[in-house]
PDB file of C-alpha atoms in Angstrom:
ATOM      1  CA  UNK A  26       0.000   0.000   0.000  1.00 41.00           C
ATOM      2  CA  UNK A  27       1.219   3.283  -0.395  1.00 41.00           C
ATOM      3  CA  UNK A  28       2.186   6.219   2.179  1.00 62.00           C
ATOM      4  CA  UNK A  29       1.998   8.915  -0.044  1.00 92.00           C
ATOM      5  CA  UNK A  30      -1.615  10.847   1.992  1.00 98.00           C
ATOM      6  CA  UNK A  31      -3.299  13.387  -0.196  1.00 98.00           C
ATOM      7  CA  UNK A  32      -5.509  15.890   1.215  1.00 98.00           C
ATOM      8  CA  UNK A  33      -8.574  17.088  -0.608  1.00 98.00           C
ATOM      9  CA  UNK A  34     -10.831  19.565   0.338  1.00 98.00           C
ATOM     10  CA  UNK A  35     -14.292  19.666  -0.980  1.00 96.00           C
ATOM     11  CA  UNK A  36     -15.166  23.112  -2.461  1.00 96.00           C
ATOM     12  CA  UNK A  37     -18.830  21.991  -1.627  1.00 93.00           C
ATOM     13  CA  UNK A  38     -18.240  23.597   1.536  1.00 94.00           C
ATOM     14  CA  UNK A  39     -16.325  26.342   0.422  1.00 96.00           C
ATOM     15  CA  UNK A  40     -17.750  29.581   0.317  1.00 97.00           C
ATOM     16  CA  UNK A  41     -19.418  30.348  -3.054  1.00 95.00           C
ATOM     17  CA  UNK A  42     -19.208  33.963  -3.436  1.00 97.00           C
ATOM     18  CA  UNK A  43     -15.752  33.810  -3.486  1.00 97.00           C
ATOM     19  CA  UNK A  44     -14.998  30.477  -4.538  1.00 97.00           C
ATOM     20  CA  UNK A  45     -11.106  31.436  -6.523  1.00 98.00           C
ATOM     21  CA  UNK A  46     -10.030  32.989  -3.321  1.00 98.00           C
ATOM     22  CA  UNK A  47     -10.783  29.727  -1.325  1.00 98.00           C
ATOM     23  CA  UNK A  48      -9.468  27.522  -3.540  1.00 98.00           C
ATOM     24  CA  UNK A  49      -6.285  29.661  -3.733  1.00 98.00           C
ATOM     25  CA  UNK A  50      -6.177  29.501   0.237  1.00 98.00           C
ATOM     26  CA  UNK A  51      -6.735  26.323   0.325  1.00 98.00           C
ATOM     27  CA  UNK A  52      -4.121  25.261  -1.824  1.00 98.00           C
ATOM     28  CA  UNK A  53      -1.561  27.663   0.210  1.00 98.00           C
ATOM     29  CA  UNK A  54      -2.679  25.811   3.006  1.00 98.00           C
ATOM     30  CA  UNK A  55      -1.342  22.847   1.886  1.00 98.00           C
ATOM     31  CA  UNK A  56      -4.291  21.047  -0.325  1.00 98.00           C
ATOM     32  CA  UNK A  57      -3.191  18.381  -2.495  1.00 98.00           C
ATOM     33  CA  UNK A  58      -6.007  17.941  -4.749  1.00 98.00           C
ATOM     34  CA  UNK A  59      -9.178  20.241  -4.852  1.00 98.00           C
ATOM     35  CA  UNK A  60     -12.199  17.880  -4.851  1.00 98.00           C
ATOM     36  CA  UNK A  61     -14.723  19.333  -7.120  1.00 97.00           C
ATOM     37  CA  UNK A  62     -18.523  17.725  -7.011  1.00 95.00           C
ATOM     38  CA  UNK A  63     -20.969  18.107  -9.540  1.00 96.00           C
ATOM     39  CA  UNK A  64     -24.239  17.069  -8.922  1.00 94.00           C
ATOM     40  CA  UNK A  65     -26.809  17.627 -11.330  1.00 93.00           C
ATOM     41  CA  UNK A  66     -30.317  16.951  -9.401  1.00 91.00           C
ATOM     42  CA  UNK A  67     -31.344  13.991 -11.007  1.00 89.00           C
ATOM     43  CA  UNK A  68     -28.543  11.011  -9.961  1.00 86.00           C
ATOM     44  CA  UNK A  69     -28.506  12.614  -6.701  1.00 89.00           C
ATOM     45  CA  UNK A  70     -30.597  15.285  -5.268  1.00 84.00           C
ATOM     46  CA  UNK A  71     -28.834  18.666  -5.360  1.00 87.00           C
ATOM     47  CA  UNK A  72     -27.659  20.699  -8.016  1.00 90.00           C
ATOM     48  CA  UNK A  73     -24.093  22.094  -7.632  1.00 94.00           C
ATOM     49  CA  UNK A  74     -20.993  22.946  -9.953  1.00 94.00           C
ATOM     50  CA  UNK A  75     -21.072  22.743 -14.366  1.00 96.00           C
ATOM     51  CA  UNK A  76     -18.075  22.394 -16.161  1.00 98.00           C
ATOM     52  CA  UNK A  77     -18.135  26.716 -16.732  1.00 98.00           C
ATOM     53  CA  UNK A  78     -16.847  27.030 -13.041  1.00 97.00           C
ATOM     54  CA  UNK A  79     -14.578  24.329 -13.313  1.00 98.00           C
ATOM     55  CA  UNK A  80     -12.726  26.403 -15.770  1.00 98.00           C
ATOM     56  CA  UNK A  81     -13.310  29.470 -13.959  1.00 98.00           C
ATOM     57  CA  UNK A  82     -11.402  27.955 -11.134  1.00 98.00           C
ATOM     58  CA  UNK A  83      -8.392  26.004 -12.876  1.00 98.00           C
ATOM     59  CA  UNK A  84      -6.185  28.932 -12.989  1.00 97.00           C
ATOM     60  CA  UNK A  85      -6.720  29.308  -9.200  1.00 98.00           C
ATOM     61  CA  UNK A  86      -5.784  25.555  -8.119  1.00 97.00           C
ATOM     62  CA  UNK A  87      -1.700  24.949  -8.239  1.00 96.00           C
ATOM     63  CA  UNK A  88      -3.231  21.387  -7.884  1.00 98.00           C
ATOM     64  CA  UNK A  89      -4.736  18.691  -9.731  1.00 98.00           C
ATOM     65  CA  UNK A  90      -8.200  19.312 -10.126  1.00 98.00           C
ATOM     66  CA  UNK A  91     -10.193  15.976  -8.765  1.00 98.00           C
ATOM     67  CA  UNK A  92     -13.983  15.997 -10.567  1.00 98.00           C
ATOM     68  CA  UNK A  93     -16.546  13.770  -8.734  1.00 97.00           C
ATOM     69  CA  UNK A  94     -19.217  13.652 -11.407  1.00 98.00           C
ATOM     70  CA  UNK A  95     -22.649  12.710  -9.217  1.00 96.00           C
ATOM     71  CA  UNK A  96     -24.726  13.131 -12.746  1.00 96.00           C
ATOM     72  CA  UNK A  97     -26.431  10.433 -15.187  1.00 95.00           C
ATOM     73  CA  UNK A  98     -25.930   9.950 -17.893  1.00 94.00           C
ATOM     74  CA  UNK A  99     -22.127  11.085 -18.055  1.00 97.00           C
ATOM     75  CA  UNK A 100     -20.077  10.428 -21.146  1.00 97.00           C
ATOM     76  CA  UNK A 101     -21.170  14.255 -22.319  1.00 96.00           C
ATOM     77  CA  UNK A 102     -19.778  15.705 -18.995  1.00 97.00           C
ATOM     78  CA  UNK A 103     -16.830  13.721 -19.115  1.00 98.00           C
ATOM     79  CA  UNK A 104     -16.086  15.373 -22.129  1.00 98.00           C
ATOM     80  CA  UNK A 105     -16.772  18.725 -20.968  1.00 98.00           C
ATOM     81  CA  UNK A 106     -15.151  18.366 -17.607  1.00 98.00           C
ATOM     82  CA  UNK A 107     -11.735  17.330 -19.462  1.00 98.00           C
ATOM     83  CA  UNK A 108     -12.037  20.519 -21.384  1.00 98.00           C
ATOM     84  CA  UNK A 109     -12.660  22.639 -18.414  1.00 98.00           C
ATOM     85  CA  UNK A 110      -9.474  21.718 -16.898  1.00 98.00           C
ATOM     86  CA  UNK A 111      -9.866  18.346 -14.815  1.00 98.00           C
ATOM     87  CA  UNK A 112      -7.130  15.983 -14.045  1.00 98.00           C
ATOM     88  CA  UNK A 113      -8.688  13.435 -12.499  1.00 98.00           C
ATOM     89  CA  UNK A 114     -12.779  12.250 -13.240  1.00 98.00           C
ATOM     90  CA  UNK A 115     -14.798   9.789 -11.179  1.00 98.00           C
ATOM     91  CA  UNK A 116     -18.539   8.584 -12.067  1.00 98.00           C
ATOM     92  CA  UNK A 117     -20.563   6.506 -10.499  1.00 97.00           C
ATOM     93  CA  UNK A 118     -21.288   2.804 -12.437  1.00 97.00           C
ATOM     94  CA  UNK A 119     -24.992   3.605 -11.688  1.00 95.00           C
ATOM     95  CA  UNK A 120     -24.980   5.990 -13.802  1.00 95.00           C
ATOM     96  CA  UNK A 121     -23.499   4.728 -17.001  1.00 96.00           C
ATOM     97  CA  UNK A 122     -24.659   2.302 -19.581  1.00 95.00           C
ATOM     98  CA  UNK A 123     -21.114   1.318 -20.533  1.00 97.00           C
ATOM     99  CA  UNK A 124     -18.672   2.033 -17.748  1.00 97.00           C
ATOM    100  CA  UNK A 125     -15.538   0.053 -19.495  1.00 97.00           C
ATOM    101  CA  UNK A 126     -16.577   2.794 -21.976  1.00 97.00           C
ATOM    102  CA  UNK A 127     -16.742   5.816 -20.103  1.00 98.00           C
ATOM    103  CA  UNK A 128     -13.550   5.219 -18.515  1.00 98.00           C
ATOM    104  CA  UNK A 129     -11.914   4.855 -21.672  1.00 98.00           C
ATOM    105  CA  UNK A 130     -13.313   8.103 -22.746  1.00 98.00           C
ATOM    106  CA  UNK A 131     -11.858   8.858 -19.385  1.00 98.00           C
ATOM    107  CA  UNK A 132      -8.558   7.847 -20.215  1.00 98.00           C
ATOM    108  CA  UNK A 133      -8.553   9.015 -23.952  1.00 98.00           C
ATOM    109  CA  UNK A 134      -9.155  12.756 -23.126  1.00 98.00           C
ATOM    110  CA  UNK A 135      -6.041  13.016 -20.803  1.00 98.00           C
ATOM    111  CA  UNK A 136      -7.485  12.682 -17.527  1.00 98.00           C
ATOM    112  CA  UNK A 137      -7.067  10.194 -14.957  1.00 98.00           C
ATOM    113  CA  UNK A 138     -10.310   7.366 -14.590  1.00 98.00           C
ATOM    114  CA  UNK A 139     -11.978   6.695 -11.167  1.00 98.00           C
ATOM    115  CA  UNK A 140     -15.130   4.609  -9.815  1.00 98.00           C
ATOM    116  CA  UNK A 141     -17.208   5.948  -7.188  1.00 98.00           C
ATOM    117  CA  UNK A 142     -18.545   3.803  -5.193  1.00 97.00           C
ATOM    118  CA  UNK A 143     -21.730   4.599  -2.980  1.00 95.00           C
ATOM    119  CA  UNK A 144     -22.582   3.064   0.494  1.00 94.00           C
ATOM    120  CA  UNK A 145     -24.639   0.051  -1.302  1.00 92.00           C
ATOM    121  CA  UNK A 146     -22.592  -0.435  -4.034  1.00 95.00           C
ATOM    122  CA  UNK A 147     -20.892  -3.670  -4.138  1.00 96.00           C
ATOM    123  CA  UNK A 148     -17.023  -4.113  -4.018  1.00 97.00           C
ATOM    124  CA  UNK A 149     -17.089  -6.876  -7.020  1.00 96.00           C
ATOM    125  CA  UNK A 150     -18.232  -3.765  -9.340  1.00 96.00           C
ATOM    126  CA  UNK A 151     -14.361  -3.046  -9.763  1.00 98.00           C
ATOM    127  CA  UNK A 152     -13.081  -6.475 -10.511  1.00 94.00           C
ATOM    128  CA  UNK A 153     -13.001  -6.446 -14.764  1.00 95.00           C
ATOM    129  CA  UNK A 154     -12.206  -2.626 -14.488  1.00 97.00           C
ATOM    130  CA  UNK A 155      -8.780  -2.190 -12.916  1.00 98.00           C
ATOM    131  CA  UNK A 156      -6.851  -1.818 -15.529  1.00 97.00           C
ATOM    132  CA  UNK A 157      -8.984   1.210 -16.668  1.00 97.00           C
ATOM    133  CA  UNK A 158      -8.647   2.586 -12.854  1.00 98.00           C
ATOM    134  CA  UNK A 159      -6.398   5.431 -11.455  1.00 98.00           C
ATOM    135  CA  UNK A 160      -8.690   5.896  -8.417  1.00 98.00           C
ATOM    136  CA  UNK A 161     -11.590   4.168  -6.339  1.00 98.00           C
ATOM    137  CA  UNK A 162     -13.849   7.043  -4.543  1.00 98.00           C
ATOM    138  CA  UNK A 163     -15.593   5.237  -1.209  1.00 98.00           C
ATOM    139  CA  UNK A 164     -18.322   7.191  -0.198  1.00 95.00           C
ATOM    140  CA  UNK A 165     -18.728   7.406   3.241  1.00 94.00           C
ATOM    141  CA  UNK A 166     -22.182   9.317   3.231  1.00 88.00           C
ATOM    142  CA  UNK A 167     -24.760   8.743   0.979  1.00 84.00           C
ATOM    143  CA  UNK A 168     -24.163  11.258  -1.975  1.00 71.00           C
ATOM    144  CA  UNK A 169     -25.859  14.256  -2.720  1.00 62.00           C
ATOM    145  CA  UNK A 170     -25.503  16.600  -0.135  1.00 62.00           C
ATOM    146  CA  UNK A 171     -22.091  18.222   2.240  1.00 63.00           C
ATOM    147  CA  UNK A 172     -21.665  18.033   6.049  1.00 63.00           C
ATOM    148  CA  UNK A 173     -22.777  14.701   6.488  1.00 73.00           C
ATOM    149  CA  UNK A 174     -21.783  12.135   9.486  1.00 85.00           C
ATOM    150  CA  UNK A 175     -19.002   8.867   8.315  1.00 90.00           C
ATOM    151  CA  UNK A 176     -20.842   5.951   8.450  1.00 90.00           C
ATOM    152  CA  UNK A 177     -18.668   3.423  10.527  1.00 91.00           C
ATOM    153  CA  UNK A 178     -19.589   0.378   8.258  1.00 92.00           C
ATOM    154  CA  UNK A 179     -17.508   2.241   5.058  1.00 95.00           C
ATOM    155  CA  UNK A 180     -14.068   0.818   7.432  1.00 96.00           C
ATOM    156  CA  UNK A 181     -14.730  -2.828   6.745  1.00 97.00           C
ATOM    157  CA  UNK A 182     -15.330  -2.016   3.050  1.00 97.00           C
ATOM    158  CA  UNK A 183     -12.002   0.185   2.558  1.00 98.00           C
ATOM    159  CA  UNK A 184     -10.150  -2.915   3.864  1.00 98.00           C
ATOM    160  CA  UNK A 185     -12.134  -4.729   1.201  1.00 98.00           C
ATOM    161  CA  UNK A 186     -10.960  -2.791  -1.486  1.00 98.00           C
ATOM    162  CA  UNK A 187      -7.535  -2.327  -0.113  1.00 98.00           C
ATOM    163  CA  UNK A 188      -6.846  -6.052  -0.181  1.00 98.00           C
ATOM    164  CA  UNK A 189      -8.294  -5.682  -3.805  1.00 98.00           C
ATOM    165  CA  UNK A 190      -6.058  -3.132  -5.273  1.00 98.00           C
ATOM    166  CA  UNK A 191      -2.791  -4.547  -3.378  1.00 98.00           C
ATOM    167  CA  UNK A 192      -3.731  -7.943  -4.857  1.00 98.00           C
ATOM    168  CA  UNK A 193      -3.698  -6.093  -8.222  1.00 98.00           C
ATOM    169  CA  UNK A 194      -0.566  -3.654  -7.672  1.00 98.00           C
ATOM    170  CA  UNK A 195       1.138  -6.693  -7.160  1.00 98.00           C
ATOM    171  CA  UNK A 196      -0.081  -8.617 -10.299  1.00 97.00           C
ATOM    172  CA  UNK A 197       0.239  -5.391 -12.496  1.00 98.00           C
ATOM    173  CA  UNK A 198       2.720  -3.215 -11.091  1.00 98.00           C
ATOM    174  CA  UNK A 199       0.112  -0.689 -11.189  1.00 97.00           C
ATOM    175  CA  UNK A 200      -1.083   1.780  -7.875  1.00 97.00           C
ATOM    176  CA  UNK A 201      -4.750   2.506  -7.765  1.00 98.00           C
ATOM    177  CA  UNK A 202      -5.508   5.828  -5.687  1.00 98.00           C
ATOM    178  CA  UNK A 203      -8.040   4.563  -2.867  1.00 98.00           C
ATOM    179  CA  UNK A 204     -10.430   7.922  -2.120  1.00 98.00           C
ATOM    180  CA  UNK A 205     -12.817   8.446   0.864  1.00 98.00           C
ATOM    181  CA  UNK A 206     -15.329  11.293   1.263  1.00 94.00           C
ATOM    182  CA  UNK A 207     -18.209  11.983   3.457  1.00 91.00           C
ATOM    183  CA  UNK A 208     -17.558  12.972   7.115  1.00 92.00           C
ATOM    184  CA  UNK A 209     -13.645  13.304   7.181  1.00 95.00           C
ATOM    185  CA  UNK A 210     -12.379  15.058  10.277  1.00 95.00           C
ATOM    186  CA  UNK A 211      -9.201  15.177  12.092  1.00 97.00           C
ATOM    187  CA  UNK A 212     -10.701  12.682  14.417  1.00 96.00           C
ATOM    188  CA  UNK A 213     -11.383   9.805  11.851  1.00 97.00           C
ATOM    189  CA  UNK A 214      -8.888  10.348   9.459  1.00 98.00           C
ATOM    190  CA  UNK A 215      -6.462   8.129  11.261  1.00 98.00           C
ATOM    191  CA  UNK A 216      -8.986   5.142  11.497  1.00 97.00           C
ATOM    192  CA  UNK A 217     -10.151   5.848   7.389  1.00 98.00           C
ATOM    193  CA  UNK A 218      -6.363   5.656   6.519  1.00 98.00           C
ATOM    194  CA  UNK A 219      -5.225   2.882   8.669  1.00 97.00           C
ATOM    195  CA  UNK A 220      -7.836   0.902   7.279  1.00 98.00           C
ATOM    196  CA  UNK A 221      -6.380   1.479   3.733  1.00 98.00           C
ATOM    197  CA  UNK A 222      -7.468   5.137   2.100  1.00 98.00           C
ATOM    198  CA  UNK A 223      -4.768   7.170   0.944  1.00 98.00           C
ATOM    199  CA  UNK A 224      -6.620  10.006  -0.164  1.00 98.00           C
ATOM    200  CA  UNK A 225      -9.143  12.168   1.813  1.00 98.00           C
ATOM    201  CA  UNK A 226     -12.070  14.348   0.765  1.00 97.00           C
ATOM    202  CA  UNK A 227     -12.454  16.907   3.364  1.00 96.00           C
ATOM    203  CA  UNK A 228     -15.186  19.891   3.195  1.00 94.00           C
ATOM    204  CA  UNK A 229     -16.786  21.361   6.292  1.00 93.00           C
ATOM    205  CA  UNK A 230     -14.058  19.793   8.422  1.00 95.00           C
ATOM    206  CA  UNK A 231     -11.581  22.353   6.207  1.00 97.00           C
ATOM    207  CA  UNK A 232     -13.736  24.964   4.743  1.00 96.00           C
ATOM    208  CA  UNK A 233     -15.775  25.084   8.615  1.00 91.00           C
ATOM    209  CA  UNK A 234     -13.144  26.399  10.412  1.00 96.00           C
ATOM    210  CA  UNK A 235     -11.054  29.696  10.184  1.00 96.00           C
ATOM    211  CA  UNK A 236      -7.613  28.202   9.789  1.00 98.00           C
ATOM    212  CA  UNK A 237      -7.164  25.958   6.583  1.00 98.00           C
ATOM    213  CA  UNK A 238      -3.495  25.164   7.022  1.00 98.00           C
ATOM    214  CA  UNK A 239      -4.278  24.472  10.834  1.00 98.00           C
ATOM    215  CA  UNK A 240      -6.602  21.505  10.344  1.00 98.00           C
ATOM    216  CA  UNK A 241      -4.337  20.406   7.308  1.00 98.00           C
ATOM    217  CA  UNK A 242      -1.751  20.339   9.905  1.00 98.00           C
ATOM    218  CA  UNK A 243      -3.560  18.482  12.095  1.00 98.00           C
ATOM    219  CA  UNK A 244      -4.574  16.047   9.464  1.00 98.00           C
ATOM    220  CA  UNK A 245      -1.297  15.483   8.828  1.00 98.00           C
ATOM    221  CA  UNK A 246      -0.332  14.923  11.894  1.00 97.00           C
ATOM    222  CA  UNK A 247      -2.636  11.720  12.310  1.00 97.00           C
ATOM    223  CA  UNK A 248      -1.680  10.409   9.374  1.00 97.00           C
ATOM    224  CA  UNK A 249       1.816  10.748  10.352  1.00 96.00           C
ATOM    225  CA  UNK A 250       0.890   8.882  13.399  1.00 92.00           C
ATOM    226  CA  UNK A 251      -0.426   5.536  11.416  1.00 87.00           C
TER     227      UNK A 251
END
């Protein structure tokens, strides 16, 4: 597994008035990736972020720009995502006719290909896709809407996928990014990466609180800790 910890905050919690000036301090505050959810009010039930702000806001992130697309159907997103300035996509397989498909378009455009996987979504979903996979996104809330509480039950199913993606890193050589979001603190984080995450969607946890860089710190000092 690896022990390279990303950070992500969730611009879901950000505040949207001024939305380039707190993804520029959040990215001074030591932000890895800025997690970017669109939601379209039909796969889930909120409407949030199109592929205009996403370009808006590339010039402000110094990071790679992490696009959680929460929308059905989604090859024509994909598409415009990847020319708005994403670096990484994930989709849910809900929400696709063809995933092998959409992650190739994925792929093809110069972007790196994720699943998401919700709460009841199984684990075997990801089994005839790895190759195609540069992350797995574990929700941790049911989608749709920020501020949510973990659920507890998402630890035993990060260990499940862990042991999946080591298996294959070891076949293919390959690492596959391992993702959590819904309900990351600085009192979980420890427990979400110690079970097997490497990379952490954080919103009202960051954008909640005054000082950005001093819960990054303090995230960073758990993880240091596992």
């Amino acid at each position: 597994m690896s022990t390279l910890f990303r950070i992500a905050p969730s611009i879901l919690s950000a505040d949207f008035a001024r939305l380039g000036e707190e993804v520029s301090r959040v990215v001074e505050a030591g932000a890895d990736l800025i997690h970017f959810d669109v939601m379209d009010n039909h796969y889930v039930p909120n409407l949030t972020f199109g592929p205009m702000v996403c370009a808006a806001l590339k010039p402000y992130a110094a990071v790679p720009v992490d696009v959680h697309l929460m929308v059905e159907p989604v090859d024509d997103l994909i598409q415009s995502f990847a020319k708005a300035g994403a670096d990484i996509i994930t989709f849910h397989p809900e929400a696709s006719r063809h995933v092998d498909r959409s992650l190739s378009l994925i792929k093809d455009l110069g972007c790196q290909a994720g699943l998401v996987l919700n709460p009841a979504t199984p684990v075997y979903v990801l089994e005839n896709v790895l190759d195609r996979l540069d992350m797995v996104l574990l929700m941790s809330v049911n989608p749709g809407f920020g501020g949510q509480s973990f659920i507890p039950q998402t630890l035993v199913k990060i260990r499940q996928v862990r042991d999946l993606l080591d298996m294959y890193e070891g076949e293919s050589g390959r690492h596959v990014a391992l993702e959590v979001d819904g309900g990351i603190k600085v009192d979980n984080i420890a427990a979400v990466a110690a079970a097997g995450a490497d990379t952490f969607v954080a919103g009202s946890a960051i954008f909640g609180q005054p000082d950005y860089e001093a819960v990054i710190r303090q995230m960073r000092a758990e993880l240091a800790a596992i």
